[in-house]
Amino acid sequence: MPIDPPASAWEFPPVAVAGASDVVAAGADLEPGTVLAAYKRGLFPMPDSHGPLLWWSPVDRGVIEVDGFTPSRSLRRARQRFEIRVNTAFDQVIRACADPTRPGSWIDDDIIASYTKLHEMGWVHSVEAWDGDELAGGLYGVAIGGLFAGESMFHHKTDGSKAAVLGLIELLSDKFASERVLDIQWVTSHLATLGAVSIPRETYVRRVDRALAFPLPLAFGGSLSRYR
């Protein structure tokens, strides 16, 4: 089970103060208690190279609805090519996601250090697609109760990240699936092909508040490392 960190020294404002902006607050720190408190309120951190750390809550929040999810034929084919593992190569996953040569790369050393610490405490997890002994793709994110907040994904082989996304949905598809929230921040054209949709920020925050009361999926409780 995850280890509870000390409480944050910071208090986040309600997301409504942002109005039409996706940015709710600036400053604070990346201590475990601060980061977890932010996710519980519907925010996530993203650095600004020209200023303080920013805390985001998009007006149009991207999610993938787990309950009743029906993968496309191409997504099913992609999934069948790989084995899904959990938390067996977290450092490789986060560093692949942080590759500075990737377009729009934003994961800096401070983010890596913060989320690695949260991983060690049981709050952040990697979902990996393996082709034999080769890491083909993966993603990492924060799991708090019924919320899984996806942070970033990558692929080294075609369809590796797609397989990891479907693997994650499978992990979340238990008897509490209708209450779970799979957050993907913003809907991109790529994520839309995987079934992502946008919901209003206020709806997202209400759903997260409810989801926090539900238990972690088995895979993120420490007793399941791999499955097919």
PDB file of N, CA, C and O in Angstrom, residues 64 107 116 134-136 162 165 168 172 206 227:
ATOM      1  N   ILE A  64     -10.361   9.105 -20.563  1.00  0.00           N
ATOM      2  CA  ILE A  64     -10.808   7.916 -21.281  1.00  0.00           C
ATOM      3  C   ILE A  64     -11.783   7.202 -20.361  1.00  0.00           C
ATOM      4  O   ILE A  64     -11.439   6.889 -19.214  1.00  0.00           O
ATOM      5  N   ILE A 107       9.325  17.298 -19.301  1.00  0.00           N
ATOM      6  CA  ILE A 107       9.677  16.586 -18.065  1.00  0.00           C
ATOM      7  C   ILE A 107      11.136  16.857 -17.745  1.00  0.00           C
ATOM      8  O   ILE A 107      12.038  16.357 -18.406  1.00  0.00           O
ATOM      9  N   THR A 116       9.714  10.009  -9.197  1.00  0.00           N
ATOM     10  CA  THR A 116      10.444   8.810  -8.781  1.00  0.00           C
ATOM     11  C   THR A 116      10.267   8.591  -7.285  1.00  0.00           C
ATOM     12  O   THR A 116      10.057   7.452  -6.833  1.00  0.00           O
ATOM     13  N   GLU A 134      12.488  -6.740 -24.749  1.00  0.00           N
ATOM     14  CA  GLU A 134      12.643  -5.347 -25.166  1.00  0.00           C
ATOM     15  C   GLU A 134      11.459  -4.508 -24.716  1.00  0.00           C
ATOM     16  O   GLU A 134      10.292  -4.889 -24.920  1.00  0.00           O
ATOM     17  N   LEU A 135      11.750  -3.365 -24.105  1.00  0.00           N
ATOM     18  CA  LEU A 135      10.711  -2.421 -23.713  1.00  0.00           C
ATOM     19  C   LEU A 135      10.251  -1.681 -24.963  1.00  0.00           C
ATOM     20  O   LEU A 135      10.988  -0.887 -25.536  1.00  0.00           O
ATOM     21  N   ALA A 136       9.013  -1.940 -25.382  1.00  0.00           N
ATOM     22  CA  ALA A 136       8.504  -1.394 -26.640  1.00  0.00           C
ATOM     23  C   ALA A 136       7.806  -0.057 -26.464  1.00  0.00           C
ATOM     24  O   ALA A 136       7.716   0.741 -27.391  1.00  0.00           O
ATOM     25  N   LYS A 162       0.282   2.479 -27.611  1.00  0.00           N
ATOM     26  CA  LYS A 162      -1.122   2.087 -27.717  1.00  0.00           C
ATOM     27  C   LYS A 162      -1.400   0.850 -26.864  1.00  0.00           C
ATOM     28  O   LYS A 162      -2.416   0.777 -26.159  1.00  0.00           O
ATOM     29  N   VAL A 165      -1.587   1.755 -23.217  1.00  0.00           N
ATOM     30  CA  VAL A 165      -2.845   2.413 -22.854  1.00  0.00           C
ATOM     31  C   VAL A 165      -3.951   1.379 -22.680  1.00  0.00           C
ATOM     32  O   VAL A 165      -4.697   1.409 -21.683  1.00  0.00           O
ATOM     33  N   LEU A 168      -3.443  -0.516 -19.541  1.00  0.00           N
ATOM     34  CA  LEU A 168      -3.884   0.257 -18.376  1.00  0.00           C
ATOM     35  C   LEU A 168      -5.397   0.175 -18.221  1.00  0.00           C
ATOM     36  O   LEU A 168      -5.908  -0.030 -17.101  1.00  0.00           O
ATOM     37  N   LEU A 172      -7.722  -1.223 -15.004  1.00  0.00           N
ATOM     38  CA  LEU A 172      -8.723  -0.421 -14.307  1.00  0.00           C
ATOM     39  C   LEU A 172     -10.130  -0.993 -14.432  1.00  0.00           C
ATOM     40  O   LEU A 172     -11.057  -0.510 -13.766  1.00  0.00           O
ATOM     41  N   ARG A 206     -15.593  17.076  -9.833  1.00  0.00           N
ATOM     42  CA  ARG A 206     -16.618  16.342  -9.072  1.00  0.00           C
ATOM     43  C   ARG A 206     -16.382  14.835  -9.157  1.00  0.00           C
ATOM     44  O   ARG A 206     -16.509  14.118  -8.152  1.00  0.00           O
ATOM     45  N   TYR A 227       0.672  -9.655 -16.112  1.00  0.00           N
ATOM     46  CA  TYR A 227      -0.462 -10.477 -16.490  1.00  0.00           C
ATOM     47  C   TYR A 227      -0.564 -10.477 -18.006  1.00  0.00           C
ATOM     48  O   TYR A 227       0.101  -9.716 -18.676  1.00  0.00           O
TER      49      TYR A 227
END
